[in-house]
Amino acid sequence: TTFVKVKMFKVKGGAGGGASKSKSKAHGSTLQTKTVAHEASADVLVRLRSVLRDANTGNDRDLLASLTPFCLFQRNNLDVALKCHPGARLSKDVGAHKIKALLNKVGYDCAEDRVADMREPASRMIVVTDNKTNDVVAAAHVRVSLQGELIGAMAGDPCLIVLELAVDPTYQRKGLGKHMMSALELSARKHGLDHLMLCASDEVEAVARAFVNSKLKGFVDDATWAGDGEALMSKALVAPTVKAVASPVATAAPAKDVAMKEEASPESVLERADVEEKETLSMPQPVQLKFDFGPVGGTGECQEEDDEDETDRLMDELCEMYEAQHGTAPTEEVLAQWRATLADAARDAA
């Protein structure tokens, strides 16, 4: 059993369970932090730990490592760079006051408490700076965890949770927020995580929903794992699989096991399997980027036709950024480097 700290946004009313609470004087809202037992399997813990830290050196991992082509955004009159920072180094590397000012600009409540949560070792900050002014113009607070973190239940599948996403109003409507989410999705796939989740507290929910509905693909409302006072939108990064039904083996059973036998009879097993299959196949199928990040449905290939359009869009974006910076089209050598980056991501995920 591992004990972990779990953050829960903006609790309305009192909080029980011995949780520690802090209040923002400006807004009077409450942020709750509590310690819960994490009964995850050893392989899941190792998997999550390996995403965050290098097993050999113990150093924090850069979630954007090997994704260099996506760490520069030069289009629509923007020239900005994305960089990943460990939460514990936020104040030293970036300046917590800059992140707080950005959150206030876009309407986040409890900015001071949110920044304090960003400083925790488990947090990662994707900070976007203007290459000309060095100003912080966008940021994303993310965690590598399990789906249940927001409700204090360390359960569910490994995922990348985007707790806050903020873009300076001057830099909005130019594709930067969508680019950041694309980079985070690629990072999640590279590290073999099962879901990408975007959290939106009530004060920014309307804006967040409009952004997701107009700019992103494959996200659905996820009420199962949403915490109090916030909406949660989730995208599955692996295709659901239909459970295989083992062939029933005829064995003699005593009279007292008749009920158990009937429950496990071929008819009942097939009936349950049919229901499970229908439920599985009726699940919304997310549109995935056209990158082969391991087996999908046993074929190792993406199945959605829209994947090609998404891949073309990303490659066009990279070419446009390159042409804007160098004044010429990328060479075959540069294109090969981009392909190698995506291939490395695929091998890491596999």
CSV table of C-alpha atoms in Angstrom, one decimal:
chain,number,residue,atom,x,y,z
A,1,THR,CA,0.0,0.0,0.0
A,2,THR,CA,1.3,3.4,-0.9
A,3,PHE,CA,0.0,6.6,0.6
A,4,VAL,CA,-0.4,9.6,-1.7
A,5,LYS,CA,-1.6,13.1,-1.4
A,6,VAL,CA,-4.8,13.8,-3.4
A,7,LYS,CA,-5.9,17.4,-4.3
A,8,MET,CA,-9.6,18.1,-4.6
A,9,PHE,CA,-10.7,21.4,-6.1
A,10,LYS,CA,-13.1,23.9,-4.6
A,11,VAL,CA,-15.1,22.0,-2.0
A,12,LYS,CA,-18.5,23.5,-1.3
A,13,GLY,CA,-19.2,23.5,2.5
A,14,GLY,CA,-17.2,21.6,5.1
A,15,ALA,CA,-14.8,18.7,4.4
A,16,GLY,CA,-14.5,15.6,6.5
A,17,GLY,CA,-12.0,12.8,6.8
A,18,GLY,CA,-9.4,14.9,8.5
A,19,ALA,CA,-8.6,16.8,5.3
A,20,SER,CA,-6.4,19.9,5.5
A,21,LYS,CA,-8.0,23.0,4.0
A,22,SER,CA,-6.9,26.4,2.9
A,23,LYS,CA,-9.0,29.4,1.9
A,24,SER,CA,-8.4,32.2,-0.5
A,25,LYS,CA,-9.2,35.4,1.3
A,26,ALA,CA,-10.1,37.0,-2.0
A,27,HIS,CA,-12.7,34.4,-3.0
A,28,GLY,CA,-13.5,32.4,0.2
A,29,SER,CA,-13.4,29.1,-1.7
A,30,THR,CA,-11.8,26.0,-0.3
A,31,LEU,CA,-9.2,23.7,-1.6
A,32,GLN,CA,-9.0,20.3,0.0
A,33,THR,CA,-5.9,18.1,0.3
A,34,LYS,CA,-6.1,14.7,1.9
A,35,THR,CA,-4.0,11.5,2.1
A,36,VAL,CA,-5.5,8.3,0.9
A,37,ALA,CA,-4.3,4.7,0.6
A,38,HIS,CA,-3.4,3.7,-2.9
A,39,GLU,CA,-4.1,0.0,-3.4
A,40,ALA,CA,-2.9,-0.1,-6.9
A,41,SER,CA,-1.0,-3.1,-8.3
A,42,ALA,CA,2.8,-3.0,-8.3
A,43,ASP,CA,3.1,-2.8,-12.1
A,44,VAL,CA,0.8,0.2,-12.2
A,45,LEU,CA,2.8,2.0,-9.5
A,46,VAL,CA,6.0,1.2,-11.4
A,47,ARG,CA,4.4,2.4,-14.6
A,48,LEU,CA,3.4,5.7,-13.2
A,49,ARG,CA,6.7,6.2,-11.4
A,50,SER,CA,8.7,5.5,-14.5
A,51,VAL,CA,6.8,8.3,-16.3
A,52,LEU,CA,7.7,10.8,-13.6
A,53,ARG,CA,11.3,9.8,-12.7
A,54,ASP,CA,14.3,8.2,-14.2
A,55,ALA,CA,14.9,4.9,-12.4
A,56,ASN,CA,18.7,5.2,-12.8
A,57,THR,CA,19.3,8.8,-11.7
A,58,GLY,CA,16.1,9.6,-9.7
A,59,ASN,CA,15.8,12.8,-11.6
A,60,ASP,CA,12.4,14.2,-12.7
A,61,ARG,CA,11.5,13.3,-16.3
A,62,ASP,CA,10.6,15.9,-18.9
A,63,LEU,CA,7.2,15.0,-20.3
A,64,LEU,CA,8.1,16.8,-23.5
A,65,ALA,CA,11.4,15.1,-24.0
A,66,SER,CA,11.9,13.7,-27.5
A,67,LEU,CA,9.0,15.9,-28.7
A,68,THR,CA,11.2,18.8,-29.7
A,69,PRO,CA,9.3,19.6,-32.9
A,70,PHE,CA,6.2,20.3,-30.8
A,71,CYS,CA,7.9,22.6,-28.3
A,72,LEU,CA,8.0,25.5,-30.7
A,73,PHE,CA,4.9,27.3,-32.0
A,74,GLN,CA,5.5,29.9,-34.7
A,75,ARG,CA,2.3,30.7,-36.6
A,76,ASN,CA,-0.5,33.2,-36.5
A,77,ASN,CA,2.0,35.9,-35.6
A,78,LEU,CA,3.1,34.0,-32.5
A,79,ASP,CA,6.6,32.9,-31.6
A,80,VAL,CA,6.5,30.9,-28.4
A,81,ALA,CA,8.2,27.9,-26.8
A,82,LEU,CA,6.8,25.2,-24.6
A,83,LYS,CA,8.9,23.8,-21.7
A,84,CYS,CA,8.1,21.2,-19.0
A,85,HIS,CA,9.0,22.1,-15.4
A,86,PRO,CA,8.8,19.9,-12.3
A,87,GLY,CA,6.4,21.3,-9.7
A,88,ALA,CA,9.0,21.6,-7.0
A,89,ARG,CA,11.1,23.9,-9.2
A,90,LEU,CA,8.2,26.1,-10.3
A,91,SER,CA,9.2,29.2,-8.2
A,92,LYS,CA,12.8,28.9,-9.1
A,93,ASP,CA,12.5,28.1,-12.8
A,94,VAL,CA,9.5,30.3,-13.7
A,95,GLY,CA,8.3,32.4,-10.9
A,96,ALA,CA,5.1,31.4,-9.1
A,97,HIS,CA,3.8,35.0,-9.3
A,98,LYS,CA,3.8,34.9,-13.1
A,99,ILE,CA,1.6,31.8,-13.1
A,100,LYS,CA,-0.7,33.3,-10.5
A,101,ALA,CA,-1.1,36.5,-12.6
A,102,LEU,CA,-1.9,34.3,-15.7
A,103,LEU,CA,-4.6,32.3,-13.8
A,104,ASN,CA,-6.2,35.6,-12.6
A,105,LYS,CA,-6.3,36.9,-16.1
A,106,VAL,CA,-8.3,34.0,-17.5
A,107,GLY,CA,-10.8,33.9,-14.5
A,108,TYR,CA,-9.5,31.1,-12.3
A,109,ASP,CA,-10.7,31.3,-8.7
A,110,CYS,CA,-8.3,30.6,-5.7
A,111,ALA,CA,-5.2,31.3,-7.9
A,112,GLU,CA,-2.9,31.5,-4.9
A,113,ASP,CA,-4.0,28.0,-3.6
A,114,ARG,CA,-3.8,26.6,-7.1
A,115,VAL,CA,-0.2,27.8,-7.5
A,116,ALA,CA,0.7,26.2,-4.1
A,117,ASP,CA,-0.7,22.9,-5.4
A,118,MET,CA,1.4,23.3,-8.6
A,119,ARG,CA,4.6,23.3,-6.5
A,120,GLU,CA,4.0,19.8,-5.3
A,121,PRO,CA,6.6,17.2,-6.5
A,122,ALA,CA,4.0,15.1,-8.3
A,123,SER,CA,3.0,18.1,-10.5
A,124,ARG,CA,4.4,19.1,-13.9
A,125,MET,CA,4.0,22.5,-15.4
A,126,ILE,CA,4.0,23.1,-19.2
A,127,VAL,CA,4.9,26.7,-19.4
A,128,VAL,CA,4.8,28.7,-22.6
A,129,THR,CA,6.9,31.8,-23.0
A,130,ASP,CA,7.1,34.4,-25.7
A,131,ASN,CA,10.5,34.1,-27.5
A,132,LYS,CA,10.6,37.9,-28.0
A,133,THR,CA,9.5,39.2,-24.6
A,134,ASN,CA,10.2,36.2,-22.4
A,135,ASP,CA,6.7,36.7,-20.9
A,136,VAL,CA,4.7,33.7,-19.6
A,137,VAL,CA,1.7,33.6,-22.0
A,138,ALA,CA,0.2,30.2,-21.3
A,139,ALA,CA,0.5,27.3,-18.9
A,140,ALA,CA,-0.9,23.8,-18.2
A,141,HIS,CA,-0.8,22.1,-14.8
A,142,VAL,CA,-0.7,18.3,-15.3
A,143,ARG,CA,-0.4,15.2,-13.2
A,144,VAL,CA,0.4,11.6,-14.2
A,145,SER,CA,-1.9,9.6,-12.0
A,146,LEU,CA,-5.0,7.4,-12.0
A,147,GLN,CA,-8.5,8.4,-13.1
A,148,GLY,CA,-9.8,8.5,-9.5
A,149,GLU,CA,-7.4,11.1,-8.2
A,150,LEU,CA,-10.0,14.0,-8.3
A,151,ILE,CA,-12.4,12.1,-6.1
A,152,GLY,CA,-9.9,10.8,-3.7
A,153,ALA,CA,-10.2,7.2,-4.9
A,154,MET,CA,-7.0,6.0,-6.4
A,155,ALA,CA,-8.6,3.7,-8.9
A,156,GLY,CA,-9.1,3.5,-12.6
A,157,ASP,CA,-6.5,3.5,-15.4
A,158,PRO,CA,-3.2,5.4,-15.7
A,159,CYS,CA,-3.9,8.8,-17.3
A,160,LEU,CA,-2.6,12.3,-17.8
A,161,ILE,CA,-4.8,14.9,-16.0
A,162,VAL,CA,-4.8,18.5,-17.2
A,163,LEU,CA,-5.9,20.3,-14.0
A,164,GLU,CA,-5.5,23.8,-15.3
A,165,LEU,CA,-5.0,25.2,-18.8
A,166,ALA,CA,-4.6,28.9,-19.2
A,167,VAL,CA,-3.8,31.0,-22.3
A,168,ASP,CA,-3.3,34.8,-22.0
A,169,PRO,CA,-6.3,36.5,-23.7
A,170,THR,CA,-3.9,38.3,-26.1
A,171,TYR,CA,-2.7,34.9,-27.3
A,172,GLN,CA,-6.0,33.2,-27.6
A,173,ARG,CA,-7.8,32.2,-30.8
A,174,LYS,CA,-4.5,31.6,-32.6
A,175,GLY,CA,-4.2,27.8,-32.2
A,176,LEU,CA,-1.9,27.8,-29.1
A,177,GLY,CA,-4.3,26.1,-26.7
A,178,LYS,CA,-5.0,23.4,-29.2
A,179,HIS,CA,-1.3,22.9,-29.9
A,180,MET,CA,-0.7,22.5,-26.2
A,181,MET,CA,-3.3,19.8,-25.9
A,182,SER,CA,-1.9,18.0,-29.0
A,183,ALA,CA,1.5,18.0,-27.4
A,184,LEU,CA,0.1,16.7,-24.1
A,185,GLU,CA,-1.8,14.0,-26.0
A,186,LEU,CA,1.3,12.9,-27.8
A,187,SER,CA,3.2,12.8,-24.5
A,188,ALA,CA,0.5,10.7,-22.9
A,189,ARG,CA,0.6,8.2,-25.8
A,190,LYS,CA,4.4,8.2,-25.8
A,191,HIS,CA,4.3,7.1,-22.1
A,192,GLY,CA,1.6,4.5,-22.6
A,193,LEU,CA,-1.1,6.2,-20.6
A,194,ASP,CA,-4.7,5.2,-21.2
A,195,HIS,CA,-6.5,8.5,-21.0
A,196,LEU,CA,-6.1,12.2,-21.4
A,197,MET,CA,-8.4,14.1,-19.0
A,198,LEU,CA,-9.2,17.9,-19.0
A,199,CYS,CA,-10.6,19.3,-15.7
A,200,ALA,CA,-12.6,22.5,-15.6
A,201,SER,CA,-13.7,24.1,-12.3
A,202,ASP,CA,-17.1,25.8,-12.4
A,203,GLU,CA,-15.7,29.3,-12.9
A,204,VAL,CA,-14.1,28.4,-16.2
A,205,GLU,CA,-16.4,25.5,-17.3
A,206,ALA,CA,-18.3,27.4,-20.0
A,207,VAL,CA,-15.0,28.5,-21.6
A,208,ALA,CA,-13.5,25.1,-21.3
A,209,ARG,CA,-16.5,23.4,-22.9
A,210,ALA,CA,-16.5,25.8,-25.8
A,211,PHE,CA,-12.8,25.2,-26.4
A,212,VAL,CA,-13.2,21.4,-26.3
A,213,ASN,CA,-16.3,21.3,-28.5
A,214,SER,CA,-14.8,23.6,-31.2
A,215,LYS,CA,-11.1,22.6,-31.2
A,216,LEU,CA,-10.6,19.1,-29.8
A,217,LYS,CA,-11.7,15.7,-31.0
A,218,GLY,CA,-12.6,12.6,-29.1
A,219,PHE,CA,-13.4,14.1,-25.7
A,220,VAL,CA,-16.6,13.1,-23.8
A,221,ASP,CA,-18.1,14.1,-20.4
A,222,ASP,CA,-16.8,11.9,-17.7
A,223,ALA,CA,-19.0,12.2,-14.6
A,224,THR,CA,-17.6,9.0,-13.1
A,225,TRP,CA,-14.3,10.6,-12.0
A,226,ALA,CA,-15.3,14.3,-11.7
A,227,GLY,CA,-14.8,16.0,-8.4
A,228,ASP,CA,-17.1,18.4,-6.6
A,229,GLY,CA,-17.6,21.7,-8.4
A,230,GLU,CA,-15.9,20.8,-11.6
A,231,ALA,CA,-16.5,19.2,-15.0
A,232,LEU,CA,-14.3,16.6,-16.4
A,233,MET,CA,-13.8,15.8,-20.1
A,234,SER,CA,-11.9,12.6,-21.0
A,235,LYS,CA,-10.4,11.1,-24.1
A,236,ALA,CA,-9.5,7.4,-24.3
A,237,LEU,CA,-6.2,6.8,-25.9
A,238,VAL,CA,-6.6,3.0,-26.3
A,239,ALA,CA,-9.4,1.3,-28.0
A,240,PRO,CA,-11.8,-0.7,-25.9
A,241,THR,CA,-11.5,-4.4,-26.3
A,242,VAL,CA,-14.2,-7.0,-26.4
A,243,LYS,CA,-13.8,-9.6,-23.7
A,244,ALA,CA,-13.1,-13.1,-24.9
A,245,VAL,CA,-15.4,-15.8,-23.7
A,246,ALA,CA,-13.8,-19.1,-22.8
A,247,SER,CA,-15.3,-22.3,-24.1
A,248,PRO,CA,-17.3,-23.9,-21.3
A,249,VAL,CA,-16.0,-27.2,-20.0
A,250,ALA,CA,-18.5,-29.8,-19.0
A,251,THR,CA,-17.9,-31.1,-15.5
A,252,ALA,CA,-20.0,-33.0,-13.1
A,253,ALA,CA,-21.4,-30.8,-10.3
A,254,PRO,CA,-23.1,-31.8,-7.1
A,255,ALA,CA,-26.7,-30.9,-6.5
A,256,LYS,CA,-25.9,-28.1,-4.1
A,257,ASP,CA,-24.0,-26.3,-6.9
A,258,VAL,CA,-26.9,-26.3,-9.3
A,259,ALA,CA,-27.4,-22.5,-8.9
A,260,MET,CA,-23.7,-21.9,-9.6
A,261,LYS,CA,-23.8,-24.2,-12.6
A,262,GLU,CA,-26.8,-22.4,-14.0
A,263,GLU,CA,-25.1,-19.1,-13.6
A,264,ALA,CA,-22.0,-20.4,-15.4
A,265,SER,CA,-23.9,-22.3,-18.1
A,266,PRO,CA,-23.0,-21.6,-21.7
A,267,GLU,CA,-26.3,-19.8,-22.3
A,268,SER,CA,-25.8,-17.4,-19.4
A,269,VAL,CA,-22.1,-16.9,-20.2
A,270,LEU,CA,-22.9,-16.0,-23.8
A,271,GLU,CA,-25.8,-13.8,-22.8
A,272,ARG,CA,-23.6,-11.8,-20.4
A,273,ALA,CA,-20.8,-11.7,-23.0
A,274,ASP,CA,-23.3,-10.4,-25.6
A,275,VAL,CA,-24.5,-7.7,-23.3
A,276,GLU,CA,-20.9,-6.7,-22.4
A,277,GLU,CA,-19.9,-6.7,-26.1
A,278,LYS,CA,-22.9,-4.4,-27.0
A,279,GLU,CA,-22.0,-2.1,-24.1
A,280,THR,CA,-18.4,-2.0,-25.2
A,281,LEU,CA,-19.1,-1.5,-28.9
A,282,SER,CA,-21.6,1.3,-28.1
A,283,MET,CA,-18.9,3.3,-26.2
A,284,PRO,CA,-17.9,6.5,-28.0
A,285,GLN,CA,-14.9,5.7,-30.1
A,286,PRO,CA,-12.4,8.6,-29.8
A,287,VAL,CA,-10.6,9.9,-32.8
A,288,GLN,CA,-6.9,9.2,-32.4
A,289,LEU,CA,-3.8,10.8,-33.9
A,290,LYS,CA,-2.4,8.7,-36.7
A,291,PHE,CA,0.6,7.5,-34.8
A,292,ASP,CA,1.2,3.8,-34.1
A,293,PHE,CA,1.7,3.8,-30.4
A,294,GLY,CA,1.2,0.1,-29.9
A,295,PRO,CA,-1.5,-2.5,-30.6
A,296,VAL,CA,-5.0,-1.1,-31.1
A,297,GLY,CA,-7.6,-3.8,-31.2
A,298,GLY,CA,-4.9,-6.4,-31.8
A,299,THR,CA,-3.8,-4.9,-35.2
A,300,GLY,CA,-1.2,-2.3,-34.1
A,301,GLU,CA,-2.8,0.2,-36.4
A,302,CYS,CA,-5.2,3.1,-35.8
A,303,GLN,CA,-8.6,2.4,-37.1
A,304,GLU,CA,-10.2,5.8,-37.5
A,305,GLU,CA,-10.3,7.4,-40.9
A,306,ASP,CA,-10.0,10.8,-39.4
A,307,ASP,CA,-6.5,9.9,-38.2
A,308,GLU,CA,-5.0,10.8,-41.6
A,309,ASP,CA,-6.6,14.3,-41.5
A,310,GLU,CA,-5.2,14.9,-38.0
A,311,THR,CA,-1.8,13.7,-39.0
A,312,ASP,CA,-1.7,15.9,-42.1
A,313,ARG,CA,-2.8,18.9,-40.0
A,314,LEU,CA,0.1,18.3,-37.5
A,315,MET,CA,2.7,17.8,-40.3
A,316,ASP,CA,1.4,21.0,-42.1
A,317,GLU,CA,1.7,22.8,-38.8
A,318,LEU,CA,5.3,21.7,-38.4
A,319,CYS,CA,6.2,22.7,-42.0
A,320,GLU,CA,4.6,26.1,-41.6
A,321,MET,CA,6.5,26.7,-38.4
A,322,TYR,CA,9.7,25.7,-40.1
A,323,GLU,CA,9.1,27.9,-43.1
A,324,ALA,CA,8.2,30.9,-40.9
A,325,GLN,CA,11.5,30.5,-39.0
A,326,HIS,CA,13.9,29.6,-41.9
A,327,GLY,CA,12.2,31.1,-44.9
A,328,THR,CA,12.3,27.8,-46.8
A,329,ALA,CA,10.6,24.4,-46.8
A,330,PRO,CA,12.0,21.7,-44.5
A,331,THR,CA,14.6,19.4,-46.0
A,332,GLU,CA,14.3,15.7,-46.2
A,333,GLU,CA,16.7,15.4,-43.3
A,334,VAL,CA,14.5,17.6,-41.1
A,335,LEU,CA,11.4,15.6,-42.2
A,336,ALA,CA,13.3,12.4,-41.3
A,337,GLN,CA,14.1,13.8,-37.9
A,338,TRP,CA,10.4,14.4,-37.3
A,339,ARG,CA,9.5,10.9,-38.4
A,340,ALA,CA,12.2,9.5,-36.1
A,341,THR,CA,10.7,11.4,-33.2
A,342,LEU,CA,7.3,9.9,-33.7
A,343,ALA,CA,8.8,6.5,-34.3
A,344,ASP,CA,10.7,6.8,-30.9
A,345,ALA,CA,7.4,7.7,-29.3
A,346,ALA,CA,5.8,4.6,-30.8
A,347,ARG,CA,8.5,2.4,-29.5
A,348,ASP,CA,8.4,3.9,-26.0
A,349,ALA,CA,4.7,3.3,-25.8
A,350,ALA,CA,5.0,-0.3,-27.1
